[in-house]
Amino acid sequence: MTIGPFEIGFGLGGLKVWAIWILPFIAAIIIPGVAKFSKRATGGVAVAFALASAISAATLLPLALGNHEVHNQIPWISSIGLKAGVLADPLAIIMSNVVAWISFLIFVYSTGYMKGDKDLTRFWFWMAFFVGSMQLIVLSDNFLQLFFGWEGVGLASYALVGFWYKDKKKDHVGIEGRHVLGLMDYYSPTHSGMKAFIMTKVGDIMMLAGMFLIFAFAGTFGFKELLANTSWATTMSAQHLLIPAAVLLFGGAIGKSAQFPLNEWLLEAMTGPTAVSALIHAATMVKAGVFLVARLGPLFFALAAIGINMDQFFEVVAWVGAITALLLATQGMVHPEIKKVLAYSTGSQIGYMMMALGIAGLSKQFVDGYTAGFFHLISHAMFKASLFMAAGSLLHIVGSRFMTDMGGLKKYMKKTYAFMWAAGLGLMGAPFITTGFWSKDAIFAAVYESGNTWALPIFIIAVITAMITTFYTTRMIGMVFFGNKSKHIEHLEKEGYHVHEASPSMWIPYGILAVLTIAIGVVGLTFEHQIHQIFTDYLASSFGIKSTDTNVATESQSILGGFLQGVNPIALTASLAAFAIGFALGYVFYIGRFADPVKFVNSNIFFYAIHKFFLNRWYLNALIYWAFVVAPLYMARVIYRYFENFVMEGFNLVPEKTMAGGARIMQATQTGVSQSYLYIFGVGILIVILLLLI
C-alpha cells in the first residue's frame, strides 16, 4: 500500500521522509555560520537537528507495523525520465530509525567527548553531513540517488578518520616501530583517511559498473520500476550478465562494509575520534553495505518466479560474510588496542549479517535468513555503539589506547564497568538475556535449516566465530577492568592525576544502549517474532515472496511457556556451547588470572606461531601494501629511471642534436666571401646536371 502522492508533490508522509535526510544536511550548512558567534553552540545545533531527524523517523514506525509505505517523487533528470524520490517502506523505516536514534545518542556523547577541541566546527559539520548521507542511502528510491549518499559517507569518513591531520603520535594506531613483512604496521590519521577513501573506492567503482550495466538493459535506476518490469533481468540472464552485475553491486557493499578482501581499511579507521568510530561502526558507513544487500536481495530472489536462478550471487554473499566473520574474529583475539579489537569485531559481526542475507537467498524460507540478518544489524548497532563510546571514555580518562595500560578500573569507573559488561554480553551472545543471543541464534538456525550444500561448513564457521567473539570480548573486559593497575595508571597517579568516571554527557548515551541491549534481550524472542512478521508481510506484498514458516510464532509461544520447545536444538546447543567455551577460556586467562596468557603463548611454538600469524593480520594487510603500493611505486621508479630518463629523454635528444648539427653546417656555409658562394653554386649546378643525366 502506498501512502501519499506517488509521482509529484508532497503529502504529510512525504515531507516527513524527506525531512529525515535533509535535516542533517541543513545542520551541516548552518553550523559554520553558528560557529562565527559561538563554537560551543555548534554541538547544540547538531544535536537538535539529529533529534528532529530521529523524531521524523519515529513517526513513520506505525506505517512499518501496518506494512504501508511512502513513495514520493519529484522531477530530477528529465532527459532520461529520472525522478528524485524517497521510498520509506518497512525496511527503510526500521533502518532509518536505527541510524537516526543511534546517531542522536552519539551526538550527545560527542558534546562531552570533543569538549575543548579547537576544530569543533569541522567535526560537527562532517558528523551531520555523515548522518544525512547515510539517511539518503536508506531512503532513496533509485540507484543513482543512493549513490550520491554512498559517496557522501565515503567523503565524510575520509574527513573524520583523518580528523587529527597533524598526525601526532598519540593519534596513530598500531605499535610504533613494529614491522610486518618489512613494512611499518603503524599508521597516522592522514594515512588512514586516505587508505579508507581509496580502498572503499575500489568497491564504489564496482558498484557503479553494476548499476550502469543494469541501467543499460532496464533503462531505469528505480527500485520500484526494476521490480515492476523484469524483462531486463531476462535479457541480462540470457546474455550471462545478470550474475556479474549483481556481484559488481555487491562489490560496493564489500568496500563500504569492510568485507574480505576490502576489509583492511576499517582497522586503521580507528585514528578518528572515538565518537566517529562509534558512528561508522554502529549507525552509518559499514551498515550501508548491509542495507544495500538487504534492499537488493529480495529483488534478486524474486527473479526465481520468472525462472532466473541467482544462487551464485547469494553464495558469494554468504561465503564473503563467513570468511570475513572468522578472519577478523581471529585477529581480535590478540590485539592490544581496545578500539582495534572493537573494529575487528565490527567487521566480523557484519560478516554474520552478510552470511544470513546470503543464506536467505539459498533457502526456501527467504524471510528467516533475511530477518536474522537484519535483527543482528539492529542488535549490533546498539551494543557496538555502546562499547565504542565506553571505550572512548576509557581512552579519555586513561590517555592510552592500549589495554595493557589499563587494568583494575572497575573500582574507579563503576558505571562504565557495568555498561561495558551489559553491551559486551550482547556482543558475546549471552544466553536468553541479550539481543545478541537471539539474533545470532536466529542466524545459526537460518543457516542450519537452509538445506543448502554449503549450510554445514558455513554453520561450523559461524559457531567457531561465536566462540572466538566471546573469548576476545571477555579478554577485553578482563584486561581493562580486572587485575592490578598498570604502570601507566600508577605513573598518572604519582603525577597527581586521579582516575575517575566519565561525565554524564558521555556515560548516559552508552548506558541507555547497554540497558536496551539487556532489556530487549529479555523479551528477545517476542521482539524477533515482531520483526519476522513485519518482514514476512513486507516481502510478500512487495516482492511476492511467500513464507509458510511458523517456527518463530511457535517458538515465541513455547519459549514463554515451556522454554525449549520449538527451538532448533542444534542451533541452540551450538550457541550455548560457543558462549560457554569462549567465556571459560577468557575467564581463566583474563578475569580469574589462573594462567598467564603471555607465558602460555610463548610455551609452545605452535601457539606462538598462531599468535604471531593473527597479530600480523594473516599478513593480508602487508601483502596488499606490497602488491598495490610498494610494487607499483617501485615499478614507477624503474620506469622513470630507465625508460623515461634513458629511452624517452634519449629519443628526445635525437631531433634536438640533428637540428643543432644541421644548423652548425648551415652556419659554416655562411662565410661572407663571394668566391666561396660562387664555388658552392657551381658545385650545385654540376650535381643537378649529373642527376639529370642519370
XYZ file of C-alpha atoms in Angstrom:
694
model
C 0.000 0.000 0.000
C 1.342 3.433 -0.887
C 0.708 6.425 1.348
C 0.891 9.939 -0.067
C 1.400 11.219 -3.620
C 3.281 8.750 -5.772
C 4.561 10.893 -8.605
C 4.909 14.594 -7.939
C 4.165 16.721 -4.902
C 4.373 16.316 -1.155
C 1.928 14.860 1.313
C 2.497 14.924 5.057
C 4.089 11.483 4.937
C 6.355 12.560 2.095
C 7.505 15.659 3.969
C 8.453 13.572 6.980
C 10.545 11.218 4.865
C 12.347 14.000 3.007
C 12.977 15.738 6.350
C 14.777 12.702 7.794
C 17.756 13.071 5.459
C 17.517 16.783 4.665
C 17.602 17.980 8.307
C 21.167 16.713 8.968
C 22.342 18.442 5.773
C 20.697 21.686 6.897
C 22.564 21.341 10.195
C 25.831 20.892 8.289
C 25.140 24.028 6.241
C 24.340 26.310 9.176
C 26.974 25.011 11.614
C 29.831 27.101 10.096
C 27.658 30.214 10.403
C 26.760 29.435 14.013
C 30.456 28.935 14.756
C 31.100 32.593 13.906
C 29.201 33.505 17.052
C 29.852 30.506 19.308
C 31.796 27.294 18.615
C 30.221 25.600 21.611
C 26.774 26.217 20.142
C 27.619 24.111 17.076
C 27.211 20.959 19.157
C 23.784 22.064 20.317
C 22.701 22.727 16.733
C 23.915 19.307 15.598
C 22.181 17.529 18.487
C 18.918 19.445 17.937
C 18.762 18.628 14.234
C 19.724 14.996 14.892
C 16.843 14.759 17.365
C 14.430 16.354 14.884
C 15.502 13.840 12.222
C 15.065 10.964 14.686
C 11.588 12.118 15.672
C 10.626 12.365 11.995
C 11.810 8.781 11.543
C 9.921 7.584 14.628
C 6.620 8.985 13.339
C 6.848 6.522 10.427
C 7.051 3.400 12.607
C 3.262 2.843 12.589
C 3.479 2.585 8.790
C 6.073 -0.182 9.059
C 3.954 -2.038 11.608
C 0.975 -1.799 9.249
C 3.019 -2.823 6.172
C 2.478 0.550 4.500
C 4.993 2.702 2.675
C 5.598 6.245 1.478
C 6.866 6.617 -2.073
C 7.251 10.235 -3.096
C 8.959 11.608 -6.206
C 9.853 14.958 -7.776
C 11.320 15.754 -11.242
C 15.101 15.436 -11.486
C 16.780 14.400 -14.776
C 14.062 14.710 -17.409
C 16.298 13.610 -20.317
C 16.335 10.039 -19.020
C 12.995 10.214 -17.261
C 14.584 10.006 -13.817
C 12.894 11.425 -10.748
C 14.412 12.069 -7.336
C 12.400 10.168 -4.802
C 12.142 8.724 -1.340
C 10.950 5.222 -0.542
C 10.022 4.624 3.076
C 8.921 1.003 3.110
C 9.162 -1.182 6.270
C 12.830 -1.974 5.529
C 13.824 1.688 5.126
C 11.691 2.887 8.052
C 13.292 0.452 10.511
C 16.780 1.197 9.181
C 16.297 4.980 9.258
C 15.207 4.770 12.898
C 18.275 2.725 13.800
C 20.509 5.277 12.071
C 18.702 8.325 13.478
C 18.439 7.316 17.138
C 21.907 5.778 17.428
C 23.368 8.863 15.729
C 21.479 11.151 18.097
C 22.934 9.386 21.154
C 26.427 9.516 19.637
C 25.977 13.249 19.027
C 25.025 13.765 22.677
C 28.083 11.745 23.701
C 30.267 13.842 21.404
C 29.369 17.059 23.226
C 31.329 15.704 26.180
C 33.989 13.741 24.339
C 35.006 16.559 21.997
C 34.737 19.339 24.589
C 37.607 21.782 24.203
C 38.714 20.578 20.758
C 39.689 23.590 18.656
C 38.249 22.096 15.463
C 34.687 21.606 16.699
C 33.150 23.338 13.694
C 34.796 20.953 11.256
C 33.885 17.988 13.443
C 30.186 18.821 13.693
C 29.938 19.742 10.011
C 31.202 16.341 8.909
C 29.233 14.415 11.545
C 25.962 15.992 10.391
C 26.959 15.500 6.746
C 27.732 11.842 7.530
C 24.288 11.160 9.010
C 22.495 12.993 6.192
C 24.371 10.961 3.583
C 23.548 7.682 5.326
C 19.861 8.558 5.541
C 19.940 9.444 1.848
C 21.207 5.916 1.143
C 18.451 4.388 3.249
C 15.546 6.424 1.865
C 16.455 6.767 -1.836
C 14.142 5.060 -4.296
C 16.745 4.644 -7.044
C 20.362 3.621 -7.551
C 21.669 6.970 -8.757
C 20.339 8.986 -5.848
C 21.527 6.299 -3.443
C 24.987 6.571 -4.976
C 25.164 10.267 -4.058
C 24.635 9.287 -0.430
C 27.077 6.414 -0.904
C 29.827 8.791 -1.966
C 28.788 11.233 0.764
C 29.501 8.743 3.547
C 32.808 7.915 1.869
C 33.823 11.571 1.790
C 32.738 12.120 5.395
C 34.629 9.053 6.583
C 37.798 10.315 4.865
C 37.450 13.674 6.598
C 36.673 12.219 10.026
C 39.110 9.303 10.037
C 41.862 11.818 9.260
C 40.314 14.454 11.526
C 43.506 14.936 13.577
C 45.501 15.653 10.436
C 48.598 16.938 12.261
C 49.497 13.280 12.787
C 50.652 13.452 16.387
C 51.929 10.150 17.760
C 49.087 9.882 20.263
C 46.613 9.823 17.372
C 48.263 6.963 15.468
C 47.137 3.348 15.508
C 49.416 0.353 15.784
C 52.570 -0.218 17.780
C 55.334 2.245 16.966
C 58.326 0.575 15.350
C 56.511 -2.699 14.628
C 57.031 -4.218 11.169
C 55.244 -6.930 9.192
C 56.971 -8.352 6.099
C 59.365 -5.424 6.231
C 56.612 -2.779 6.292
C 55.711 -0.474 9.180
C 52.489 -1.533 10.896
C 51.871 1.897 12.423
C 49.616 4.460 10.774
C 48.887 8.168 11.039
C 45.408 9.734 10.781
C 46.046 11.232 7.338
C 47.373 7.937 6.005
C 44.407 6.076 7.482
C 41.926 8.530 5.971
C 43.452 8.097 2.519
C 43.516 4.327 2.941
C 39.818 4.250 3.828
C 38.981 6.505 0.892
C 40.992 4.558 -1.694
C 40.010 1.040 -0.606
C 36.303 1.850 -0.486
C 36.601 3.458 -3.919
C 37.554 0.060 -5.346
C 34.153 -1.199 -4.271
C 32.454 2.009 -5.404
C 33.772 1.583 -8.949
C 32.463 -1.987 -8.998
C 29.082 -0.777 -7.779
C 28.981 1.985 -10.379
C 29.724 -0.529 -13.126
C 26.976 -2.846 -11.863
C 24.283 -0.184 -11.626
C 25.032 1.244 -15.070
C 25.106 -2.246 -16.548
C 21.576 -2.803 -15.224
C 20.530 0.662 -16.434
C 21.758 -0.181 -19.931
C 19.215 -3.018 -20.105
C 16.429 -1.692 -17.878
C 16.527 1.994 -18.806
C 15.831 2.938 -15.187
C 17.586 3.228 -11.838
C 14.360 2.995 -9.808
C 13.912 0.060 -7.439
C 10.139 0.000 -7.926
C 10.474 0.190 -11.695
C 13.025 -2.641 -11.786
C 10.599 -4.847 -9.884
C 7.537 -3.846 -11.918
C 9.084 -4.892 -15.244
C 11.687 -7.669 -15.009
C 12.261 -8.127 -18.735
C 15.679 -6.519 -18.244
C 16.644 -9.403 -15.966
C 15.556 -11.997 -18.514
C 17.626 -10.325 -21.226
C 20.681 -9.949 -18.991
C 20.409 -13.537 -17.805
C 20.250 -14.779 -21.398
C 23.487 -12.904 -22.091
C 25.090 -14.137 -18.835
C 25.408 -10.611 -17.493
C 22.945 -10.641 -14.594
C 25.101 -12.511 -12.064
C 28.192 -10.375 -12.888
C 26.113 -7.191 -12.496
C 24.750 -8.385 -9.141
C 28.228 -9.314 -7.899
C 29.561 -5.936 -9.032
C 26.850 -4.242 -6.981
C 27.846 -6.416 -4.046
C 31.407 -5.174 -4.577
C 30.211 -1.781 -3.373
C 28.880 -3.425 -0.217
C 32.161 -5.269 0.278
C 34.050 -1.971 0.214
C 31.731 0.051 2.437
C 31.120 -2.761 4.935
C 34.812 -3.722 5.079
C 34.319 -7.314 3.993
C 37.048 -9.591 2.673
C 39.126 -8.727 0.685
C 38.483 -4.967 1.159
C 38.427 -5.180 4.950
C 41.791 -3.720 5.895
C 40.803 -0.036 5.868
C 38.456 -0.488 8.821
C 41.235 -1.229 11.299
C 43.161 1.951 10.508
C 39.946 3.986 10.665
C 40.438 3.982 14.452
C 42.615 7.091 14.140
C 39.493 9.269 14.172
C 37.798 10.470 17.380
C 36.023 7.603 19.158
C 32.657 9.259 18.508
C 33.452 8.901 14.803
C 34.348 5.243 15.288
C 31.020 4.652 17.016
C 29.144 6.386 14.187
C 30.964 4.479 11.448
C 30.605 1.086 13.109
C 27.110 1.295 14.546
C 24.937 3.630 12.503
C 26.470 4.631 9.174
C 29.322 3.612 6.838
C 29.713 -0.134 7.398
C 25.970 -0.708 7.748
C 25.448 0.885 4.321
C 26.701 -2.259 2.601
C 24.408 -4.493 4.640
C 21.455 -2.270 3.819
C 22.297 -2.368 0.100
C 22.239 -6.182 0.152
C 19.003 -6.108 2.160
C 17.500 -3.733 -0.423
C 18.575 -5.784 -3.455
C 18.379 -9.312 -2.027
C 14.586 -9.673 -2.262
C 14.602 -8.276 -5.800
C 17.137 -10.869 -6.965
C 15.425 -13.685 -5.046
C 12.053 -12.770 -6.544
C 13.505 -13.326 -10.028
C 13.149 -17.061 -9.376
C 9.454 -16.599 -10.141
C 10.359 -15.973 -13.797
C 12.875 -18.821 -13.894
C 16.107 -16.927 -13.190
C 18.485 -18.667 -10.789
C 20.516 -16.258 -8.625
C 22.125 -18.874 -6.361
C 25.643 -17.942 -7.438
C 25.132 -14.372 -6.254
C 23.808 -15.452 -2.872
C 26.643 -17.971 -2.495
C 29.164 -15.167 -2.992
C 27.397 -13.055 -0.357
C 27.215 -15.920 2.152
C 30.832 -17.003 1.726
C 32.265 -13.481 1.806
C 30.389 -12.973 5.068
C 31.536 -16.280 6.543
C 35.196 -15.758 5.616
C 35.186 -12.195 6.953
C 33.490 -13.239 10.202
C 36.180 -15.801 11.000
C 39.105 -13.815 9.596
C 38.529 -10.696 11.680
C 37.428 -12.540 14.817
C 40.775 -14.346 14.978
C 42.636 -11.049 14.725
C 40.542 -9.525 17.503
C 41.796 -12.260 19.862
C 45.337 -10.930 20.065
C 45.492 -7.176 19.508
C 46.311 -4.915 22.462
C 44.456 -1.767 21.259
C 40.890 -1.591 22.536
C 39.469 0.290 19.553
C 41.126 -2.126 17.144
C 39.598 -5.092 18.948
C 36.186 -3.465 18.562
C 36.940 -2.678 14.917
C 37.829 -6.311 14.188
C 34.628 -7.243 15.974
C 32.550 -4.951 13.756
C 33.887 -6.432 10.529
C 33.289 -9.907 11.927
C 29.714 -9.154 13.006
C 28.962 -7.531 9.650
C 30.145 -10.848 8.215
C 27.398 -12.553 10.213
C 24.818 -10.225 8.661
C 26.089 -10.885 5.143
C 26.160 -14.605 5.894
C 22.492 -14.517 6.931
C 21.378 -12.442 3.928
C 23.313 -14.721 1.604
C 21.923 -17.915 3.092
C 18.422 -16.419 2.879
C 18.710 -16.485 -0.904
C 19.842 -20.109 -0.803
C 16.936 -21.212 1.365
C 13.292 -21.925 0.650
C 12.422 -19.733 3.638
C 13.968 -16.463 2.491
C 12.349 -14.497 5.308
C 14.152 -16.486 8.041
C 17.680 -15.562 6.972
C 16.557 -12.076 5.984
C 15.023 -11.425 9.404
C 18.007 -12.938 11.216
C 20.499 -10.744 9.342
C 18.533 -7.563 9.874
C 17.774 -8.378 13.517
C 21.513 -8.759 14.080
C 22.079 -5.391 12.405
C 19.731 -3.757 14.934
C 21.226 -5.683 17.840
C 24.793 -4.905 16.791
C 24.043 -1.206 16.335
C 23.020 -0.948 19.993
C 25.758 -2.880 21.743
C 28.573 -1.823 19.420
C 27.752 1.893 19.697
C 27.675 1.437 23.478
C 31.020 -0.397 23.508
C 32.748 2.169 21.324
C 31.508 5.107 23.359
C 32.528 3.331 26.575
C 35.954 2.657 25.059
C 36.165 6.362 24.223
C 35.548 7.172 27.876
C 38.397 4.840 28.848
C 40.744 6.496 26.356
C 39.565 9.898 27.535
C 40.275 9.105 31.194
C 43.364 6.896 30.930
C 45.001 8.654 27.993
C 46.035 5.471 26.182
C 44.516 3.254 23.508
C 46.308 0.135 24.787
C 44.514 -2.256 27.127
C 47.885 -3.082 28.677
C 47.915 0.493 30.019
C 44.644 -0.102 31.849
C 43.659 -2.752 34.393
C 41.815 -2.621 37.699
C 39.485 0.138 36.521
C 36.240 -1.371 37.848
C 36.843 0.371 41.190
C 37.150 3.778 39.562
C 34.682 3.629 36.674
C 31.796 1.579 38.062
C 29.165 2.839 35.625
C 31.356 2.259 32.599
C 32.274 -1.157 34.000
C 28.616 -2.165 34.343
C 27.613 -0.823 30.943
C 30.539 -2.465 29.167
C 29.548 -5.775 30.727
C 25.965 -5.345 29.516
C 26.978 -4.356 25.988
C 29.800 -6.906 25.970
C 27.384 -9.680 26.883
C 25.330 -8.606 23.886
C 28.384 -8.974 21.641
C 29.148 -12.365 23.186
C 25.567 -13.500 22.736
C 24.973 -14.255 26.417
C 22.083 -16.749 26.541
C 18.480 -15.584 26.838
C 19.120 -12.091 28.238
C 20.747 -10.196 25.360
C 19.699 -9.175 21.876
C 22.958 -10.627 20.568
C 21.968 -14.122 21.665
C 18.625 -14.101 19.874
C 19.964 -12.547 16.669
C 22.941 -14.932 16.478
C 20.756 -17.909 17.329
C 18.401 -16.853 14.536
C 21.362 -16.763 12.131
C 22.552 -20.202 13.266
C 19.057 -21.625 12.794
C 18.608 -19.997 9.374
C 21.944 -21.372 8.155
C 21.439 -24.862 9.566
C 17.860 -25.192 8.322
C 18.523 -23.788 4.860
C 19.249 -27.229 3.442
C 21.859 -25.769 1.119
C 25.017 -27.615 0.106
C 27.129 -25.023 1.907
C 24.982 -24.915 5.043
C 27.149 -27.181 7.216
C 30.575 -25.570 6.581
C 29.115 -22.076 6.966
C 27.331 -23.175 10.149
C 30.611 -24.510 11.590
C 32.385 -21.241 10.746
C 29.566 -19.265 12.391
C 29.803 -21.291 15.618
C 33.612 -21.098 15.803
C 33.415 -17.341 15.215
C 30.864 -17.009 18.037
C 33.211 -18.824 20.417
C 36.133 -16.581 19.435
C 33.923 -13.491 19.796
C 33.041 -14.445 23.367
C 36.709 -15.052 24.137
C 38.042 -11.716 22.862
C 35.192 -9.765 24.458
C 35.894 -11.400 27.840
C 39.587 -10.727 27.264
C 38.887 -7.044 26.609
C 36.793 -6.594 29.756
C 39.282 -8.591 31.830
C 42.316 -6.598 30.667
C 40.581 -3.264 31.221
C 38.732 -3.735 34.497
C 40.316 -6.673 36.329
C 43.757 -7.367 37.765
C 46.175 -4.790 39.078
C 46.572 -1.225 37.898
C 49.017 -0.862 35.045
C 52.302 1.002 35.380
C 50.777 3.693 33.173
C 47.961 4.337 35.666
C 50.388 4.249 38.596
C 52.509 6.831 36.815
C 49.462 9.055 36.282
C 48.567 8.817 39.957
C 52.105 9.707 41.023
C 51.767 12.869 38.965
C 48.576 13.753 40.849
C 46.019 12.566 38.333
C 43.092 10.546 39.701
C 41.218 8.094 37.526
C 37.504 8.882 37.623
C 34.201 8.162 35.928
C 33.334 9.863 32.639
C 30.999 12.845 32.631
C 27.213 12.197 32.474
C 27.012 13.561 28.916
C 29.283 10.678 27.949
C 28.112 7.720 30.042
C 24.362 8.314 29.758
C 24.219 7.661 25.959
C 26.158 4.412 26.097
C 24.355 3.494 29.298
C 20.994 3.782 27.522
C 22.131 1.488 24.721
C 23.643 -1.021 27.145
C 20.390 -1.193 29.112
C 18.417 -1.608 25.881
C 20.702 -4.492 24.879
C 19.603 -6.358 28.000
C 16.004 -5.078 28.161
C 15.196 -6.062 24.578
C 17.182 -9.266 25.084
C 14.896 -10.337 27.913
C 11.955 -10.210 25.501
C 14.198 -11.027 22.557
C 12.174 -13.852 21.071
C 8.996 -11.783 21.086
C 10.922 -8.874 19.552
C 12.324 -11.197 16.874
C 8.851 -12.537 16.159
C 7.576 -8.995 15.603
C 10.393 -8.201 13.148
C 9.825 -11.549 11.444
C 6.152 -10.730 10.992
C 6.912 -7.261 9.625
C 9.316 -8.653 7.039
C 7.033 -11.584 6.205
C 4.270 -9.159 5.279
C 6.682 -6.772 3.540
C 8.340 -9.448 1.380
C 5.001 -10.987 0.460
C 3.295 -7.737 -0.538
C 6.270 -6.018 -2.201
C 8.098 -8.936 -3.847
C 5.649 -11.828 -3.830
C 7.987 -13.855 -1.605
C 5.692 -16.115 0.386
C 6.533 -17.776 3.676
C 4.946 -20.873 5.174
C 7.274 -20.900 8.164
C 5.570 -20.912 11.548
C 8.626 -21.722 13.636
C 9.052 -18.235 15.023
C 5.479 -17.904 16.225
C 5.517 -21.378 17.746
C 8.926 -20.709 19.246
C 7.782 -17.442 20.778
C 4.825 -19.057 22.473
C 6.752 -22.091 23.674
C 9.705 -20.144 24.996
C 7.424 -18.011 27.100
C 5.627 -21.133 28.292
C 7.730 -24.289 28.053
C 11.061 -22.585 27.172
C 12.825 -25.099 24.947
C 10.059 -26.490 22.735
C 10.065 -25.165 19.206
C 13.703 -24.006 19.306
C 16.093 -25.569 16.811
C 18.061 -27.809 19.204
C 21.224 -27.913 17.080
C 21.412 -24.116 16.707
C 20.609 -23.545 20.388
C 23.133 -26.123 21.605
C 25.825 -24.706 19.339
C 25.112 -21.170 20.544
C 25.260 -22.181 24.222
C 28.421 -24.229 23.708
C 30.172 -21.405 21.835
C 29.382 -18.962 24.641
C 30.409 -21.369 27.404
C 33.755 -22.334 25.846
C 34.694 -18.793 24.838
C 33.749 -17.303 28.189
C 35.518 -20.039 30.142
C 38.782 -19.520 28.256
C 38.551 -15.753 28.629
C 37.782 -16.028 32.327
C 40.714 -18.364 33.008
C 43.261 -16.084 31.347
C 41.978 -12.543 31.880
C 39.463 -12.354 34.744
C 40.360 -15.127 37.188
C 44.011 -14.833 36.088
C 44.577 -18.550 36.722
C 47.071 -18.656 33.861
C 49.361 -16.124 32.221
C 48.410 -15.783 28.528
C 51.882 -14.481 27.610
C 53.615 -17.498 29.140
C 51.040 -19.803 27.588
C 51.657 -18.431 24.087
C 55.433 -18.491 24.461
C 55.489 -22.012 25.920
C 54.648 -23.693 22.625
C 55.977 -22.981 19.148
C 52.584 -23.771 17.603
C 50.678 -21.302 19.782
C 53.429 -18.704 19.290
C 53.218 -19.071 15.500
C 49.407 -18.849 15.508
C 49.519 -15.787 17.781
C 52.034 -14.079 15.502
C 50.012 -15.014 12.428
C 46.860 -13.454 13.868
C 48.721 -10.422 15.243
C 50.164 -9.827 11.787
C 46.609 -9.804 10.393
C 47.125 -13.042 8.449
C 49.720 -10.954 6.545
C 46.890 -9.740 4.295
C 47.442 -6.062 5.068
C 51.171 -6.310 4.352
C 50.564 -8.273 1.144
C 48.073 -5.653 -0.033
C 50.676 -2.931 0.548
C 53.354 -4.927 -1.260
C 51.082 -5.672 -4.219
C 49.289 -2.344 -4.614
C 51.590 0.254 -3.044
C 55.217 -0.863 -2.803
C 55.428 -2.800 -6.081
C 53.658 -0.146 -8.222
C 55.835 2.593 -6.712
C 58.956 0.520 -7.371
C 57.885 -0.088 -10.972
C 57.119 3.601 -11.404
C 60.630 4.496 -10.201
C 62.201 1.891 -12.514
C 60.209 3.199 -15.475
C 61.174 6.754 -14.619
C 64.861 5.979 -14.210
C 65.441 3.611 -17.113
C 62.687 4.330 -19.614
C 61.773 7.975 -19.188
C 65.260 9.231 -18.304
C 67.229 6.963 -20.674
C 64.959 5.930 -23.557
C 62.458 8.777 -23.796
C 64.913 11.527 -22.912
C 67.472 9.924 -25.244
C 64.933 9.785 -28.063
C 64.035 13.412 -27.483
C 67.721 14.339 -27.873
C 67.913 12.878 -31.416
C 65.917 15.577 -33.236
C 67.477 18.194 -30.984
C 71.038 17.132 -31.835
C 70.143 16.664 -35.536
C 68.758 20.163 -35.832
C 71.696 21.608 -33.915
C 74.184 19.793 -36.179
C 72.367 20.922 -39.321
C 72.365 24.475 -38.034
C 76.105 24.357 -37.483
C 76.651 23.065 -41.039
C 74.484 25.815 -42.491
C 76.267 28.339 -40.316
C 79.626 27.157 -41.675
C 78.485 27.854 -45.262
C 77.785 31.496 -44.458
C 81.398 32.763 -44.844
C 80.655 36.188 -46.351
C 83.232 35.541 -49.185
C 81.837 35.882 -52.759
C 84.252 33.310 -54.241
C 83.004 30.687 -51.782
C 79.376 31.288 -52.742
C 80.276 31.010 -56.488
C 82.164 27.791 -55.834
C 79.213 26.246 -53.933
C 76.816 27.482 -56.605
C 78.918 25.800 -59.309
C 79.085 22.541 -57.395
C 75.310 22.626 -57.003
C 74.819 23.097 -60.760
C 77.143 20.142 -61.505
C 75.145 17.920 -59.086
C 71.874 18.865 -60.803
C 73.344 18.132 -64.252
C 74.651 14.756 -63.128
C 71.224 13.865 -61.664
C 69.519 14.811 -64.929
C 71.979 12.723 -66.972
C 71.442 9.695 -64.758
